mmCIF file of C-alpha atoms in Angstrom:
data_model
loop_
_atom_site.group_PDB
_atom_site.id
_atom_site.type_symbol
_atom_site.label_atom_id
_atom_site.label_comp_id
_atom_site.label_asym_id
_atom_site.label_seq_id
_atom_site.Cartn_x
_atom_site.Cartn_y
_atom_site.Cartn_z
ATOM 1 C CA UNK J 237 -0.034 0.243 -0.191
ATOM 2 C CA UNK J 238 2.747 2.692 1.058
ATOM 3 C CA UNK J 239 4.767 1.391 -2.132
ATOM 4 C CA UNK J 240 1.435 2.794 -4.844
ATOM 5 C CA UNK J 241 1.187 6.024 -1.999
ATOM 6 C CA UNK J 242 4.906 6.538 -2.593
ATOM 7 C CA UNK J 243 4.130 6.291 -6.587
ATOM 8 C CA UNK J 244 1.554 8.617 -6.634
ATOM 9 C CA UNK J 245 2.903 10.943 -4.760
ATOM 10 C CA UNK J 246 6.002 10.938 -6.950
ATOM 11 C CA UNK J 247 3.883 11.581 -10.000
ATOM 12 C CA UNK J 248 3.703 15.325 -8.732
ATOM 13 C CA UNK J 249 5.244 15.941 -5.466
ATOM 14 C CA UNK J 250 5.364 19.604 -5.627
ATOM 15 C CA UNK J 251 1.208 19.881 -5.490
ATOM 16 C CA UNK J 252 1.086 17.178 -2.991
ATOM 17 C CA UNK J 253 3.388 19.294 -0.591
ATOM 18 C CA UNK J 254 1.732 22.525 -1.563
ATOM 19 C CA UNK J 255 -1.617 20.921 -0.909
ATOM 20 C CA UNK J 256 -0.822 19.483 2.734
ATOM 21 C CA UNK J 257 0.407 22.619 3.557
ATOM 22 C CA UNK J 258 -2.387 24.576 2.835
ATOM 23 C CA UNK J 259 -4.771 21.941 4.528
ATOM 24 C CA UNK J 260 -2.369 21.985 7.755
ATOM 25 C CA UNK J 261 -2.935 25.917 7.522
ATOM 26 C CA UNK J 262 -6.535 25.982 7.291
ATOM 27 C CA UNK J 263 -6.469 23.333 10.099
ATOM 28 C CA UNK J 264 -4.272 26.210 12.274
ATOM 29 C CA UNK J 265 -6.236 28.815 11.617
ATOM 30 C CA UNK J 266 -8.791 28.084 14.411
ATOM 31 C CA UNK J 267 -6.026 27.724 16.788
ATOM 32 C CA UNK J 268 -5.692 31.834 17.052
ATOM 33 C CA UNK J 269 -9.301 31.608 18.719
ATOM 34 C CA UNK J 270 -7.924 29.924 21.539
ATOM 35 C CA UNK J 271 -8.904 30.617 24.925
ATOM 36 C CA UNK J 272 -6.655 29.337 27.830
ATOM 37 C CA UNK J 273 -7.564 29.016 31.678
ATOM 38 C CA UNK J 274 -9.826 26.790 32.628
ATOM 39 C CA UNK J 275 -12.036 27.836 35.310
ATOM 40 C CA UNK J 276 -13.345 25.648 38.559
ATOM 41 C CA UNK J 277 -16.715 24.849 36.951
ATOM 42 C CA UNK J 278 -15.174 22.869 33.805
ATOM 43 C CA UNK J 279 -12.206 21.826 35.718
ATOM 44 C CA UNK J 280 -14.136 18.017 35.642
ATOM 45 C CA UNK J 281 -16.069 16.902 32.844
ATOM 46 C CA UNK J 282 -18.885 16.435 35.121
ATOM 47 C CA UNK J 283 -20.640 19.015 38.187
ATOM 48 C CA UNK J 284 -19.755 17.407 41.093
ATOM 49 C CA UNK J 285 -21.732 18.697 44.694
ATOM 50 C CA UNK J 286 -18.831 21.742 45.038
ATOM 51 C CA UNK J 287 -18.783 23.153 41.434
ATOM 52 C CA UNK J 288 -23.325 22.856 42.281
ATOM 53 C CA UNK J 289 -22.422 24.729 45.883
ATOM 54 C CA UNK J 290 -20.260 27.254 44.499
ATOM 55 C CA UNK J 291 -22.747 27.998 41.829
ATOM 56 C CA UNK J 292 -25.076 28.633 44.539
ATOM 57 C CA UNK J 293 -22.461 31.009 46.573
ATOM 58 C CA UNK J 294 -22.589 33.081 43.619
ATOM 59 C CA UNK J 295 -25.656 33.784 42.878
ATOM 60 C CA UNK J 296 -26.310 34.509 46.204
ATOM 61 C CA UNK J 297 -23.544 35.905 47.647
ATOM 62 C CA UNK J 298 -20.478 38.218 46.218
ATOM 63 C CA UNK J 299 -18.332 36.093 43.641
ATOM 64 C CA UNK J 300 -15.274 36.333 45.453
ATOM 65 C CA UNK J 301 -16.919 34.614 48.859
ATOM 66 C CA UNK J 302 -15.670 30.739 48.591
ATOM 67 C CA UNK J 303 -12.320 31.699 47.932
ATOM 68 C CA UNK J 304 -10.979 34.871 49.089
ATOM 69 C CA UNK J 305 -7.588 36.363 48.455
ATOM 70 C CA UNK J 306 -4.866 36.957 51.155
ATOM 71 C CA UNK J 307 -3.304 39.721 51.404
ATOM 72 C CA UNK J 308 -0.394 40.298 53.755
ATOM 73 C CA UNK J 309 0.763 43.610 54.799
ATOM 74 C CA UNK J 310 3.596 44.985 57.582
ATOM 75 C CA UNK J 311 2.212 45.867 60.551
ATOM 76 C CA UNK J 312 3.113 49.772 60.330
ATOM 77 C CA UNK J 313 1.773 50.129 56.691
ATOM 78 C CA UNK J 314 -1.772 47.930 57.599
ATOM 79 C CA UNK J 315 -4.192 50.743 57.921
ATOM 80 C CA UNK J 316 -3.041 52.540 54.045
ATOM 81 C CA UNK J 317 -3.479 48.860 52.809
ATOM 82 C CA UNK J 318 -6.702 48.289 54.332
ATOM 83 C CA UNK J 319 -8.169 51.668 53.004
ATOM 84 C CA UNK J 320 -6.850 50.994 48.965
ATOM 85 C CA UNK J 321 -8.632 47.769 49.507
ATOM 86 C CA UNK J 322 -11.895 48.962 50.159
ATOM 87 C CA UNK J 323 -11.498 51.596 48.059
ATOM 88 C CA UNK J 324 -10.967 49.326 44.730
ATOM 89 C CA UNK J 325 -12.849 48.912 42.289
ATOM 90 C CA UNK J 326 -14.327 44.674 41.965
ATOM 91 C CA UNK J 327 -13.242 44.355 46.152
ATOM 92 C CA UNK J 328 -16.858 43.453 47.926
ATOM 93 C CA UNK J 329 -15.330 43.091 51.709
ATOM 94 C CA UNK J 330 -12.236 43.291 52.773
ATOM 95 C CA UNK J 331 -12.381 41.492 56.581
ATOM 96 C CA UNK J 332 -10.752 43.072 60.024
ATOM 97 C CA UNK J 333 -7.204 42.394 59.832
ATOM 98 C CA UNK J 334 -5.129 39.449 62.101
ATOM 99 C CA UNK J 335 -2.031 40.037 63.274
ATOM 100 C CA UNK J 336 0.721 37.113 62.783
ATOM 101 C CA UNK J 337 2.782 35.524 66.142
ATOM 102 C CA UNK J 338 5.806 38.400 65.586
ATOM 103 C CA UNK J 339 3.158 41.489 64.991
ATOM 104 C CA UNK J 340 5.165 42.440 62.197
ATOM 105 C CA UNK J 341 2.785 41.125 59.661
ATOM 106 C CA UNK J 342 -1.034 41.980 59.239
ATOM 107 C CA UNK J 343 -3.382 39.017 56.893
ATOM 108 C CA UNK J 344 -6.400 40.208 55.415
ATOM 109 C CA UNK J 345 -9.179 38.385 53.743
ATOM 110 C CA UNK J 346 -10.575 40.500 50.588
ATOM 111 C CA UNK J 347 -13.634 39.259 48.941
ATOM 112 C CA UNK J 348 -13.983 40.257 45.296
ATOM 113 C CA UNK J 349 -17.252 41.314 43.923
ATOM 114 C CA UNK J 350 -16.532 38.477 40.637
ATOM 115 C CA UNK J 351 -15.736 34.921 40.775
ATOM 116 C CA UNK J 352 -12.029 34.364 41.327
ATOM 117 C CA UNK J 353 -11.473 32.675 37.742
ATOM 118 C CA UNK J 354 -13.360 35.140 35.611
ATOM 119 C CA UNK J 355 -11.426 37.305 33.627
ATOM 120 C CA UNK J 356 -13.437 40.782 36.004
ATOM 121 C CA UNK J 357 -11.581 39.114 39.257
ATOM 122 C CA UNK J 358 -7.979 38.832 37.436
ATOM 123 C CA UNK J 359 -8.094 42.406 36.635
ATOM 124 C CA UNK J 360 -9.376 43.257 40.041
ATOM 125 C CA UNK J 361 -6.441 41.434 41.268
ATOM 126 C CA UNK J 362 -3.842 43.237 38.739
ATOM 127 C CA UNK J 363 -5.120 47.133 39.745
ATOM 128 C CA UNK J 364 -4.392 45.868 42.923
ATOM 129 C CA UNK J 365 -1.037 44.646 42.459
ATOM 130 C CA UNK J 366 -0.626 47.824 40.938
ATOM 131 C CA UNK J 367 -1.686 49.793 43.766
ATOM 132 C CA UNK J 368 -0.425 49.007 46.446
ATOM 133 C CA UNK J 369 2.874 46.832 45.171
ATOM 134 C CA UNK J 370 4.080 47.371 48.721
ATOM 135 C CA UNK J 371 2.106 44.367 49.792
ATOM 136 C CA UNK J 372 2.107 41.177 49.152
ATOM 137 C CA UNK J 373 -0.831 39.144 47.558
ATOM 138 C CA UNK J 374 -1.921 35.481 47.363
ATOM 139 C CA UNK J 375 -4.155 32.868 46.847
ATOM 140 C CA UNK J 376 -7.412 32.053 44.901
ATOM 141 C CA UNK J 377 -7.141 34.987 41.483
ATOM 142 C CA UNK J 378 -4.039 35.100 43.035
ATOM 143 C CA UNK J 379 -2.262 32.331 42.560
ATOM 144 C CA UNK J 380 -4.280 31.198 38.909
ATOM 145 C CA UNK J 381 -2.802 34.727 37.509
ATOM 146 C CA UNK J 382 0.598 33.369 38.775
ATOM 147 C CA UNK J 383 -0.028 29.698 36.843
ATOM 148 C CA UNK J 384 -0.997 30.948 33.718
ATOM 149 C CA UNK J 385 1.841 33.865 33.770
ATOM 150 C CA UNK J 386 4.505 30.926 35.055
ATOM 151 C CA UNK J 387 3.046 28.257 31.857
ATOM 152 C CA UNK J 388 3.331 31.962 29.547
ATOM 153 C CA UNK J 389 7.032 31.916 30.376
ATOM 154 C CA UNK J 390 8.208 28.096 29.858
ATOM 155 C CA UNK J 391 6.065 28.678 26.799
ATOM 156 C CA UNK J 392 8.841 31.427 25.497
ATOM 157 C CA UNK J 393 11.616 29.939 26.574
ATOM 158 C CA UNK J 394 10.529 25.853 26.012
ATOM 159 C CA UNK J 395 9.269 25.806 22.689
ATOM 160 C CA UNK J 396 12.282 26.845 21.226
ATOM 161 C CA UNK J 397 15.191 25.345 23.124
ATOM 162 C CA UNK J 398 13.566 21.804 22.746
ATOM 163 C CA UNK J 399 13.238 23.019 19.293
ATOM 164 C CA UNK J 400 16.734 23.616 19.356
ATOM 165 C CA UNK J 401 18.041 20.840 20.687
ATOM 166 C CA UNK J 402 15.968 18.570 17.937
ATOM 167 C CA UNK J 403 17.142 20.276 15.422
ATOM 168 C CA UNK J 404 20.771 19.744 16.353
ATOM 169 C CA UNK J 405 20.545 16.473 17.026
ATOM 170 C CA UNK J 406 18.855 15.935 13.069
ATOM 171 C CA UNK J 407 21.507 17.962 11.650
ATOM 172 C CA UNK J 408 24.258 15.310 13.587
ATOM 173 C CA UNK J 409 22.302 12.257 12.683
ATOM 174 C CA UNK J 410 21.120 13.065 8.870
ATOM 175 C CA UNK J 411 24.577 14.997 8.498
ATOM 176 C CA UNK J 412 22.295 17.593 6.733
ATOM 177 C CA UNK J 413 20.640 20.883 6.938
ATOM 178 C CA UNK J 414 17.856 21.343 4.589
ATOM 179 C CA UNK J 415 16.300 17.657 5.236
ATOM 180 C CA UNK J 416 16.316 18.791 9.177
ATOM 181 C CA UNK J 417 14.806 22.214 8.621
ATOM 182 C CA UNK J 418 11.941 20.471 6.481
ATOM 183 C CA UNK J 419 11.593 17.852 9.128
ATOM 184 C CA UNK J 420 10.849 20.289 11.941
ATOM 185 C CA UNK J 421 8.596 22.710 9.885
ATOM 186 C CA UNK J 422 6.488 19.737 9.391
ATOM 187 C CA UNK J 423 6.558 18.989 12.988
ATOM 188 C CA UNK J 424 5.680 22.277 13.870
ATOM 189 C CA UNK J 425 3.165 22.535 11.118
ATOM 190 C CA UNK J 426 1.498 19.491 12.644
ATOM 191 C CA UNK J 427 1.502 20.349 15.284
ATOM 192 C CA UNK J 428 -0.410 23.543 15.202
ATOM 193 C CA UNK J 429 -3.365 21.871 12.662
ATOM 194 C CA UNK J 430 -3.800 19.382 15.785
ATOM 195 C CA UNK J 431 -4.380 21.853 17.869
ATOM 196 C CA UNK J 432 -6.306 24.365 15.939
ATOM 197 C CA UNK J 433 -8.375 20.855 15.248
ATOM 198 C CA UNK J 434 -9.002 19.912 18.425
ATOM 199 C CA UNK J 435 -9.761 23.350 19.566
ATOM 200 C CA UNK J 436 -12.562 22.967 17.229
ATOM 201 C CA UNK J 437 -13.554 19.488 19.054
ATOM 202 C CA UNK J 438 -13.267 20.705 22.658
ATOM 203 C CA UNK J 439 -15.835 23.911 21.604
ATOM 204 C CA UNK J 440 -18.099 22.683 19.382
ATOM 205 C CA UNK J 441 -18.110 19.166 20.028
ATOM 206 C CA UNK J 442 -17.190 18.878 23.781
ATOM 207 C CA UNK J 443 -18.422 22.039 24.855
ATOM 208 C CA UNK J 444 -15.407 23.497 26.835
ATOM 209 C CA UNK J 445 -14.877 27.055 27.172
ATOM 210 C CA UNK J 446 -11.054 27.072 27.189
ATOM 211 C CA UNK J 447 -8.158 24.921 27.087
ATOM 212 C CA UNK J 448 -6.334 24.471 30.223
ATOM 213 C CA UNK J 449 -2.855 26.599 30.674
ATOM 214 C CA UNK J 450 -0.869 23.406 30.741
ATOM 215 C CA UNK J 451 -2.178 21.323 27.521
ATOM 216 C CA UNK J 452 -0.695 23.591 25.119
ATOM 217 C CA UNK J 453 3.051 23.296 26.236
ATOM 218 C CA UNK J 454 2.291 19.003 27.409
ATOM 219 C CA UNK J 455 0.736 18.944 23.894
ATOM 220 C CA UNK J 456 3.968 20.227 22.323
ATOM 221 C CA UNK J 457 6.585 17.909 24.183
ATOM 222 C CA UNK J 458 4.191 15.076 23.876
ATOM 223 C CA UNK J 459 4.172 15.731 19.541
ATOM 224 C CA UNK J 460 7.836 16.872 18.597
ATOM 225 C CA UNK J 461 9.464 13.751 20.537
ATOM 226 C CA UNK J 462 6.881 11.889 18.299
ATOM 227 C CA UNK J 463 7.062 13.397 15.706
ATOM 228 C CA UNK J 464 10.362 13.791 15.714
ATOM 229 C CA UNK J 465 10.855 10.478 16.121
ATOM 230 C CA UNK J 466 8.569 8.603 13.051
ATOM 231 C CA UNK J 467 9.876 11.091 10.814
ATOM 232 C CA UNK J 468 13.572 10.554 11.883
ATOM 233 C CA UNK J 469 12.927 6.505 11.219
ATOM 234 C CA UNK J 470 11.647 7.300 7.774
ATOM 235 C CA UNK J 471 14.509 9.665 6.886
ATOM 236 C CA UNK J 472 17.048 7.519 8.259
ATOM 237 C CA UNK J 473 15.760 4.181 6.473
ATOM 238 C CA UNK J 474 15.733 6.805 3.234
ATOM 239 C CA UNK J 475 19.142 8.010 3.690
ATOM 240 C CA UNK J 476 20.598 4.309 3.995
ATOM 241 C CA UNK J 477 18.147 3.269 0.687
ATOM 242 C CA UNK J 478 19.584 6.536 -1.221
ATOM 243 C CA UNK J 479 23.269 5.163 -0.363
ATOM 244 C CA UNK J 480 22.617 2.143 -2.321
ATOM 245 C CA UNK J 481 20.432 4.047 -4.785
ATOM 246 C CA UNK J 482 19.369 6.915 -6.362
ATOM 247 C CA UNK J 483 17.375 9.702 -4.336
ATOM 248 C CA UNK J 484 14.329 9.800 -6.014
ATOM 249 C CA UNK J 485 14.315 5.601 -5.330
ATOM 250 C CA UNK J 486 15.906 5.969 -2.056
ATOM 251 C CA UNK J 487 12.706 8.200 -1.056
ATOM 252 C CA UNK J 488 9.991 5.369 -2.510
ATOM 253 C CA UNK J 489 11.652 2.219 -0.525
ATOM 254 C CA UNK J 490 12.133 4.216 2.653
ATOM 255 C CA UNK J 491 8.905 4.996 2.491
ATOM 256 C CA UNK J 492 7.459 1.219 1.424
ATOM 257 C CA UNK J 493 9.408 -0.171 3.672
ATOM 258 C CA UNK J 494 8.491 2.302 7.304
ATOM 259 C CA UNK J 495 5.355 2.501 6.343
ATOM 260 C CA UNK J 496 3.438 -0.286 7.856
ATOM 261 C CA UNK J 497 5.695 -0.320 10.799
ATOM 262 C CA UNK J 498 5.490 3.295 11.632
ATOM 263 C CA UNK J 499 1.783 3.208 11.073
ATOM 264 C CA UNK J 500 0.933 0.291 13.338
ATOM 265 C CA UNK J 501 3.228 2.233 15.907
ATOM 266 C CA UNK J 502 0.613 5.118 15.384
ATOM 267 C CA UNK J 503 -2.237 3.824 16.174
ATOM 268 C CA UNK J 504 -1.076 1.946 18.786
ATOM 269 C CA UNK J 505 -0.107 5.323 20.916
ATOM 270 C CA UNK J 506 -3.127 7.309 19.665
ATOM 271 C CA UNK J 507 -5.218 4.855 20.990
ATOM 272 C CA UNK J 508 -3.516 4.613 24.065
ATOM 273 C CA UNK J 509 -3.315 8.740 24.282
ATOM 274 C CA UNK J 510 -6.824 8.585 23.227
ATOM 275 C CA UNK J 511 -8.256 6.141 26.701
ATOM 276 C CA UNK J 512 -7.666 10.190 28.489
ATOM 277 C CA UNK J 513 -10.195 10.916 26.474
ATOM 278 C CA UNK J 514 -12.828 8.664 29.065
ATOM 279 C CA UNK J 515 -11.333 10.594 32.037
ATOM 280 C CA UNK J 516 -13.661 12.723 34.342
ATOM 281 C CA UNK J 517 -10.537 15.852 34.221
ATOM 282 C CA UNK J 518 -10.991 18.004 31.712
ATOM 283 C CA UNK J 519 -7.187 19.081 31.484
ATOM 284 C CA UNK J 520 -6.413 14.794 30.354
ATOM 285 C CA UNK J 521 -9.400 14.721 28.222
ATOM 286 C CA UNK J 522 -8.055 17.581 26.192
ATOM 287 C CA UNK J 523 -4.245 16.211 26.319
ATOM 288 C CA UNK J 524 -5.371 13.055 25.368
ATOM 289 C CA UNK J 525 -7.332 14.089 22.197
ATOM 290 C CA UNK J 526 -4.405 16.878 21.532
ATOM 291 C CA UNK J 527 -1.772 14.013 21.375
ATOM 292 C CA UNK J 528 -3.779 11.138 19.962
ATOM 293 C CA UNK J 529 -5.197 13.582 16.582
ATOM 294 C CA UNK J 530 -1.660 14.995 16.092
ATOM 295 C CA UNK J 531 -0.216 11.244 16.118
ATOM 296 C CA UNK J 532 -2.978 10.647 13.813
ATOM 297 C CA UNK J 533 -1.888 13.898 11.930
ATOM 298 C CA UNK J 534 1.554 13.417 11.837
ATOM 299 C CA UNK J 535 1.547 9.315 11.106
ATOM 300 C CA UNK J 536 -0.627 9.182 8.060
ATOM 301 C CA UNK J 537 -0.479 13.016 6.620
ATOM 302 C CA UNK J 538 2.679 14.613 7.691
ATOM 303 C CA UNK J 539 5.868 11.380 7.577
ATOM 304 C CA UNK J 540 3.658 9.390 5.145
ATOM 305 C CA UNK J 541 2.647 12.430 2.381
ATOM 306 C CA UNK J 542 4.095 15.738 3.073
ATOM 307 C CA UNK J 543 7.431 14.758 3.632
ATOM 308 C CA UNK J 544 8.382 12.457 1.109
ATOM 309 C CA UNK J 545 6.642 14.794 -1.061
ATOM 310 C CA UNK J 546 9.095 17.195 0.075
ATOM 311 C CA UNK J 547 12.584 14.890 -0.226
ATOM 312 C CA UNK J 548 11.163 14.142 -4.197
ATOM 313 C CA UNK J 549 10.942 18.041 -4.859
ATOM 314 C CA UNK J 550 13.798 19.023 -3.744
ATOM 315 C CA UNK J 551 15.812 15.825 -4.700
ATOM 316 C CA UNK J 552 19.534 15.452 -3.778
ATOM 317 C CA UNK J 553 19.776 19.242 -2.582
ATOM 318 C CA UNK J 554 17.207 17.528 0.645
ATOM 319 C CA UNK J 555 20.496 16.131 1.585
ATOM 320 C CA UNK J 556 22.649 19.357 1.390
ATOM 321 C CA UNK J 557 25.347 20.329 2.265
ATOM 322 C CA UNK J 558 26.975 16.651 1.910
ATOM 323 C CA UNK J 559 25.179 13.575 -0.169
ATOM 324 C CA UNK J 560 24.542 10.238 1.109
ATOM 325 C CA UNK J 561 27.855 7.572 -0.956
ATOM 326 C CA UNK J 562 27.563 4.588 -1.209
ATOM 327 C CA UNK J 563 30.159 2.358 1.895
ATOM 328 C CA UNK J 564 30.542 -0.464 -1.208
ATOM 329 C CA UNK J 565 33.654 -0.847 -3.264
ATOM 330 C CA UNK J 566 33.281 -1.410 -6.586
ATOM 331 C CA UNK J 567 35.696 -4.295 -7.138
ATOM 332 C CA UNK J 568 34.116 -4.859 -11.028
ATOM 333 C CA UNK J 569 36.031 -1.692 -12.346
ATOM 334 C CA UNK J 570 39.617 -2.250 -12.050
ATOM 335 C CA UNK J 571 39.675 -5.971 -13.361
ATOM 336 C CA UNK J 572 37.634 -5.091 -16.427
ATOM 337 C CA UNK J 573 40.104 -2.538 -17.206
ATOM 338 C CA UNK J 574 43.330 -5.112 -16.437
ATOM 339 C CA UNK J 575 41.162 -8.026 -19.017
ATOM 340 C CA UNK J 576 41.476 -5.221 -21.897
ATOM 341 C CA UNK J 577 44.872 -4.161 -20.634
ATOM 342 C CA UNK J 578 47.400 -5.315 -23.770
ATOM 343 C CA UNK J 579 51.104 -6.835 -22.224
ATOM 344 C CA UNK J 580 52.728 -3.824 -23.594
ATOM 345 C CA UNK J 581 50.105 -1.374 -21.543
#
């Protein structure tokens, strides 16, 4: 089956990879509308009694009643901090100050008007941190803001670092520059396409209002590791075949030989992650669906169609700046020359 797929790709490789990237781009566009940060009401896929109780509190009391902020101030600053909190927009109530054991600090519980995981409550906390910078604000909404900021920082640092490390490893293993660039590019495109497709499922099939803050990074780590693995299996085998024949034949043989094994592994892995979809924890469902969909997309579309099409279209330049050389020594050439020589020669 994969031999037939390879020969059909070889007929029009440029048309295949351009069309394939257009499909990935269309799916990736859906990722532009992603919302992140699940509220506690959607942390589980069902509706437990705690969620019902919190909704009931929100309907009849200030939204932050169930999870007040904890504000710590030094004892001399307590009057000013208390006044600033009571005058702040979005604050429903400030409880009486509670001094620490040594009398140096004061703790105040602050109830917000809006639910703790709402956008309005988060904006209130950010405003409070600017208004009273000498006080320390924690718990409830403040903790969720800090977690989201930490995840954003991790995405900015970890994703480029992972791509750089994987790129260097691919250069070392393939002894090329063009092939690693194309492989990394297809893996990243596959990730964003899976993210966009998953978001469409989460929003319109699962009715999730947002992604958990950890899903994007965790999904990226899983998909880059798995996607690069499968592509490396393919490209490394193609390199071996190219050393025995020519570039075009090597690409088609590499796809045909590895197709069944990689596709089987992809199905098993996608099914394994897909099992997470039956868990009651929304974050696990989202990671399972994202990785399972990404593995299937990478296994049956990116690795099997787009990468071979790119390799066929670029030709021997795929291995630039080197080209796979055969390790075999040709003993027939010198023998034939010697046999054709005259005694005088």
